[in-house]
Phi, psi and omega in degrees: 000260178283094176228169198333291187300309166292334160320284186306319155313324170273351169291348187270357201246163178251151188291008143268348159287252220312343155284349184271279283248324193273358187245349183269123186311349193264343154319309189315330190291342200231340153222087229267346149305003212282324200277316207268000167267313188306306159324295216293343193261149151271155198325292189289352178279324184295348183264314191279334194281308176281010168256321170287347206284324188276335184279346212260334166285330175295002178091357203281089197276298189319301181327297208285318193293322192289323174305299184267007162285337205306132179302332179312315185272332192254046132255349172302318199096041180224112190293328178311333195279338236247300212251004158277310178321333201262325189268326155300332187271000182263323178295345168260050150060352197257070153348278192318290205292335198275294182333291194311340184259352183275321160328285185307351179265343172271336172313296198271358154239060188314011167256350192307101185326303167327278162349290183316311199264017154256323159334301184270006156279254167047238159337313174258055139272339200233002148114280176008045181306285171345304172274017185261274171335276193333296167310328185296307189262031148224037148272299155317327165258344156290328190290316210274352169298311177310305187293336167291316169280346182273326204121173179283336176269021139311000000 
């Protein structure tokens, strides 16, 4: 959901899209997992998810990660809690540890774009082009897979 790429759309939107976007059936459009990460969780894990999700959009790394070590949340099963954790650990330099939680986040949503594609920047920052490129482009053929089964409005 808010990952490396959607992060950068929302610095571009003004704080009137985004109250229509939280409030508007069109979040879906632009996060189209939402309901099925939400479901999965319960209410105080979902309050602890949206509380780190603002500091981790403010750039508020020191905030979001303690938040989002907490077990409750990294037992949820929400590639999201998964892959903001992956993107503070490749921004404090911890490569090893980012990939890996960026991996366990593809586990339980192997199309989550997000994931994917900070996975494979990652890898070609440290020279892996090959496994860089690999992700990329299976990543890239599940999203295009979704979109052949959703319809042209995807």
């Amino acid at each position: 959901m808010y990952g490396l790429f959607s992060r950068i759309l929302l610095q571009e939107l003004d704080i009137d899209t985004l109250e229509i976007l939280n409030k508007d059936t069109t979040i879906l459009e632009f996060f189209p997992h939402w309901n099925d990460w939400k479901e999965r969780i319960s209410l105080p894990s979902q309050q602890l998810i949206d509380e780190a999700r603002a500091a981790f959009i403010e750039g508020d790394y020191k905030t979001a990660e303690p938040i989002l070590n907490q077990p409750t949340l990294l037992s949820s099963k929400n590639p999201e809690v998964l892959q903001m954790l992956a993107t503070i650990y490749y921004d404090q330099g911890k490569f090893n540890k980012a990939i890996a939680t960026f991996k366990r986040a593809l586990e339980i949503e192997p199309s989550y774009t997000d994931a994917a594609v900070g996975l494979s920047i990652i890898l070609n920052d440290i020279g892996r082009y090959d496994e860089a490129k690999k992700v990329f482009e299976e990543a890239r053929a599940l999203l295009d897979q979704k979109k052949q089964a959703s319809g042209p409005d995807v």
